[in-house]
């Protein structure tokens, strides 16, 4: 038995309004699996999930190339972006990060694959963003590491 508020699937479906009200008060709920081959599910408030994921930071190394263009390397997702200007490169990095995170949604096996499991918190941080501007801010904040 879990220490979370626990519901059987049918009861959860019947009490969804109550569960959602609990979410508004940041109270997580656990929904028991329907079958033995399924896992339990957890409902979490978006703000609480964002707080939990906050320690998972991105490090973006932005460099000005000899031709004047910019290249950004995004750790830990091991992705890169390029742009003619710093602003274009920042936006391209946000697009690359969004595409990385969307891959988890379009290819759910990425949540189970051993080589991508450590990247799940980073994908979730990106997926919680509401716009490319939000992703750009997540990646760069106010600081851009330029070499």
Short mmCIF file of the C-alpha atoms (twelve columns), coordinates in Angstrom:
data_MODEL
# 
_entry.id   MODEL 
# 
loop_
_atom_site.group_PDB 
_atom_site.id 
_atom_site.type_symbol 
_atom_site.label_atom_id 
_atom_site.label_alt_id 
_atom_site.label_comp_id 
_atom_site.label_asym_id 
_atom_site.label_seq_id 
_atom_site.Cartn_x 
_atom_site.Cartn_y 
_atom_site.Cartn_z 
_atom_site.pdbx_PDB_model_num 
ATOM 1   C CA . UNK A 1   0.000   0.000  0.000   1 
ATOM 2   C CA . UNK A 2   1.234   3.448  -0.947  1 
ATOM 3   C CA . UNK A 3   1.391   6.468  1.318   1 
ATOM 4   C CA . UNK A 4   -0.148  8.529  -1.498  1 
ATOM 5   C CA . UNK A 5   -3.904  8.884  -1.798  1 
ATOM 6   C CA . UNK A 6   -4.711  5.664  -3.600  1 
ATOM 7   C CA . UNK A 7   -7.625  4.866  -5.888  1 
ATOM 8   C CA . UNK A 8   -8.652  1.810  -7.825  1 
ATOM 9   C CA . UNK A 9   -9.068  2.655  -11.509 1 
ATOM 10  C CA . UNK A 10  -12.880 2.532  -11.512 1 
ATOM 11  C CA . UNK A 11  -13.110 4.632  -8.347  1 
ATOM 12  C CA . UNK A 12  -10.616 7.133  -9.796  1 
ATOM 13  C CA . UNK A 13  -12.710 7.457  -12.932 1 
ATOM 14  C CA . UNK A 14  -15.824 8.078  -10.831 1 
ATOM 15  C CA . UNK A 15  -14.010 10.586 -8.587  1 
ATOM 16  C CA . UNK A 16  -11.957 12.442 -11.163 1 
ATOM 17  C CA . UNK A 17  -13.299 15.829 -10.025 1 
ATOM 18  C CA . UNK A 18  -12.174 15.086 -6.463  1 
ATOM 19  C CA . UNK A 19  -8.736  13.954 -7.662  1 
ATOM 20  C CA . UNK A 20  -8.408  17.110 -9.766  1 
ATOM 21  C CA . UNK A 21  -9.403  19.237 -6.759  1 
ATOM 22  C CA . UNK A 22  -6.614  17.526 -4.773  1 
ATOM 23  C CA . UNK A 23  -4.164  18.342 -7.572  1 
ATOM 24  C CA . UNK A 24  -5.025  22.017 -7.181  1 
ATOM 25  C CA . UNK A 25  -3.858  21.702 -3.563  1 
ATOM 26  C CA . UNK A 26  -0.661  19.891 -4.734  1 
ATOM 27  C CA . UNK A 27  -1.841  16.562 -3.301  1 
ATOM 28  C CA . UNK A 28  -0.700  13.736 -5.624  1 
ATOM 29  C CA . UNK A 29  -2.892  10.672 -6.173  1 
ATOM 30  C CA . UNK A 30  -1.995  7.143  -7.158  1 
ATOM 31  C CA . UNK A 31  -4.273  5.139  -9.446  1 
ATOM 32  C CA . UNK A 32  -3.833  1.393  -9.111  1 
ATOM 33  C CA . UNK A 33  -3.191  -0.565 -12.305 1 
ATOM 34  C CA . UNK A 34  -6.178  -2.343 -13.843 1 
ATOM 35  C CA . UNK A 35  -4.233  -5.493 -14.709 1 
ATOM 36  C CA . UNK A 36  -1.166  -7.315 -13.388 1 
ATOM 37  C CA . UNK A 37  0.898   -6.418 -16.477 1 
ATOM 38  C CA . UNK A 38  0.234   -2.664 -16.012 1 
ATOM 39  C CA . UNK A 39  1.891   -0.230 -13.620 1 
ATOM 40  C CA . UNK A 40  0.242   2.209  -11.262 1 
ATOM 41  C CA . UNK A 41  -0.187  5.807  -12.411 1 
ATOM 42  C CA . UNK A 42  0.351   9.032  -10.494 1 
ATOM 43  C CA . UNK A 43  -1.457  12.328 -10.941 1 
ATOM 44  C CA . UNK A 44  0.777   15.316 -10.137 1 
ATOM 45  C CA . UNK A 45  0.148   19.046 -10.181 1 
ATOM 46  C CA . UNK A 46  2.083   20.700 -13.033 1 
ATOM 47  C CA . UNK A 47  3.692   23.237 -10.700 1 
ATOM 48  C CA . UNK A 48  4.800   20.467 -8.322  1 
ATOM 49  C CA . UNK A 49  6.288   18.469 -11.192 1 
ATOM 50  C CA . UNK A 50  8.162   21.571 -12.395 1 
ATOM 51  C CA . UNK A 51  9.585   22.019 -8.870  1 
ATOM 52  C CA . UNK A 52  10.650  18.367 -8.724  1 
ATOM 53  C CA . UNK A 53  12.415  18.674 -12.099 1 
ATOM 54  C CA . UNK A 54  14.056  22.036 -11.351 1 
ATOM 55  C CA . UNK A 55  17.483  20.534 -10.456 1 
ATOM 56  C CA . UNK A 56  17.794  19.101 -13.983 1 
ATOM 57  C CA . UNK A 57  19.575  21.989 -15.688 1 
ATOM 58  C CA . UNK A 58  20.743  22.440 -19.247 1 
ATOM 59  C CA . UNK A 59  24.186  23.673 -20.166 1 
ATOM 60  C CA . UNK A 60  24.433  25.353 -23.543 1 
ATOM 61  C CA . UNK A 61  27.850  26.127 -24.958 1 
ATOM 62  C CA . UNK A 62  27.436  28.816 -27.616 1 
ATOM 63  C CA . UNK A 63  30.388  29.648 -29.846 1 
ATOM 64  C CA . UNK A 64  30.946  32.239 -32.507 1 
ATOM 65  C CA . UNK A 65  32.438  30.557 -35.553 1 
ATOM 66  C CA . UNK A 66  35.146  32.017 -37.791 1 
ATOM 67  C CA . UNK A 67  32.560  32.926 -40.436 1 
ATOM 68  C CA . UNK A 68  30.560  34.933 -37.874 1 
ATOM 69  C CA . UNK A 69  27.786  32.372 -37.456 1 
ATOM 70  C CA . UNK A 70  26.947  30.744 -34.114 1 
ATOM 71  C CA . UNK A 71  26.841  27.141 -32.955 1 
ATOM 72  C CA . UNK A 72  25.270  25.899 -29.718 1 
ATOM 73  C CA . UNK A 73  25.867  22.513 -28.088 1 
ATOM 74  C CA . UNK A 74  23.097  21.477 -25.660 1 
ATOM 75  C CA . UNK A 75  24.042  19.233 -22.745 1 
ATOM 76  C CA . UNK A 76  22.945  16.766 -21.498 1 
ATOM 77  C CA . UNK A 77  20.695  16.006 -24.476 1 
ATOM 78  C CA . UNK A 78  23.716  15.985 -26.808 1 
ATOM 79  C CA . UNK A 79  22.103  18.096 -29.484 1 
ATOM 80  C CA . UNK A 80  23.281  21.138 -31.378 1 
ATOM 81  C CA . UNK A 81  21.942  24.116 -33.284 1 
ATOM 82  C CA . UNK A 82  23.342  26.698 -35.668 1 
ATOM 83  C CA . UNK A 83  22.340  30.156 -36.766 1 
ATOM 84  C CA . UNK A 84  23.680  33.136 -38.686 1 
ATOM 85  C CA . UNK A 85  23.133  35.330 -35.628 1 
ATOM 86  C CA . UNK A 86  23.125  34.648 -31.901 1 
ATOM 87  C CA . UNK A 87  19.337  35.122 -31.823 1 
ATOM 88  C CA . UNK A 88  18.831  32.638 -34.689 1 
ATOM 89  C CA . UNK A 89  21.064  30.133 -32.945 1 
ATOM 90  C CA . UNK A 90  19.169  30.502 -29.659 1 
ATOM 91  C CA . UNK A 91  15.864  29.931 -31.462 1 
ATOM 92  C CA . UNK A 92  17.302  26.961 -33.380 1 
ATOM 93  C CA . UNK A 93  18.466  25.480 -30.061 1 
ATOM 94  C CA . UNK A 94  14.942  25.841 -28.663 1 
ATOM 95  C CA . UNK A 95  13.524  24.099 -31.749 1 
ATOM 96  C CA . UNK A 96  16.095  21.294 -31.447 1 
ATOM 97  C CA . UNK A 97  15.242  20.828 -27.762 1 
ATOM 98  C CA . UNK A 98  11.504  20.770 -28.524 1 
ATOM 99  C CA . UNK A 99  12.046  18.142 -31.225 1 
ATOM 100 C CA . UNK A 100 14.150  16.080 -28.799 1 
ATOM 101 C CA . UNK A 101 11.353  16.159 -26.198 1 
ATOM 102 C CA . UNK A 102 8.604   15.478 -28.753 1 
ATOM 103 C CA . UNK A 103 10.473  12.316 -29.768 1 
ATOM 104 C CA . UNK A 104 9.583   10.898 -26.352 1 
ATOM 105 C CA . UNK A 105 5.883   11.501 -27.064 1 
ATOM 106 C CA . UNK A 106 5.990   10.191 -30.641 1 
ATOM 107 C CA . UNK A 107 8.177   7.191  -29.727 1 
ATOM 108 C CA . UNK A 108 7.054   6.133  -26.216 1 
ATOM 109 C CA . UNK A 109 9.616   3.325  -26.097 1 
ATOM 110 C CA . UNK A 110 12.180  6.081  -25.451 1 
ATOM 111 C CA . UNK A 111 10.766  6.219  -21.899 1 
ATOM 112 C CA . UNK A 112 11.792  2.571  -21.469 1 
ATOM 113 C CA . UNK A 113 15.070  2.445  -23.414 1 
ATOM 114 C CA . UNK A 114 18.108  2.209  -21.128 1 
ATOM 115 C CA . UNK A 115 20.117  4.710  -23.190 1 
ATOM 116 C CA . UNK A 116 17.438  7.425  -22.907 1 
ATOM 117 C CA . UNK A 117 16.039  6.877  -19.396 1 
ATOM 118 C CA . UNK A 118 18.500  9.346  -17.848 1 
ATOM 119 C CA . UNK A 119 17.192  12.008 -20.264 1 
ATOM 120 C CA . UNK A 120 13.528  11.670 -19.214 1 
ATOM 121 C CA . UNK A 121 13.649  14.510 -16.641 1 
ATOM 122 C CA . UNK A 122 15.093  16.848 -19.291 1 
ATOM 123 C CA . UNK A 123 12.439  15.834 -21.822 1 
ATOM 124 C CA . UNK A 124 9.733   16.455 -19.225 1 
ATOM 125 C CA . UNK A 125 11.152  19.896 -18.379 1 
ATOM 126 C CA . UNK A 126 10.950  20.828 -22.052 1 
ATOM 127 C CA . UNK A 127 7.482   19.297 -22.469 1 
ATOM 128 C CA . UNK A 128 6.201   21.434 -19.585 1 
ATOM 129 C CA . UNK A 129 7.103   24.587 -21.553 1 
ATOM 130 C CA . UNK A 130 4.235   26.313 -23.306 1 
ATOM 131 C CA . UNK A 131 6.172   28.026 -26.102 1 
ATOM 132 C CA . UNK A 132 9.489   28.205 -27.908 1 
ATOM 133 C CA . UNK A 133 10.213  31.358 -25.903 1 
ATOM 134 C CA . UNK A 134 9.781   29.323 -22.705 1 
ATOM 135 C CA . UNK A 135 12.144  26.630 -24.022 1 
ATOM 136 C CA . UNK A 136 14.697  29.270 -25.011 1 
ATOM 137 C CA . UNK A 137 14.523  30.750 -21.530 1 
ATOM 138 C CA . UNK A 138 14.846  27.260 -20.013 1 
ATOM 139 C CA . UNK A 139 17.992  26.617 -22.052 1 
ATOM 140 C CA . UNK A 140 19.672  29.989 -21.777 1 
ATOM 141 C CA . UNK A 141 18.087  31.826 -18.874 1 
ATOM 142 C CA . UNK A 142 19.769  35.181 -18.856 1 
ATOM 143 C CA . UNK A 143 23.219  33.737 -19.365 1 
ATOM 144 C CA . UNK A 144 24.719  32.538 -22.629 1 
ATOM 145 C CA . UNK A 145 28.085  30.785 -22.457 1 
ATOM 146 C CA . UNK A 146 29.911  32.321 -25.410 1 
ATOM 147 C CA . UNK A 147 33.488  31.380 -26.252 1 
# 
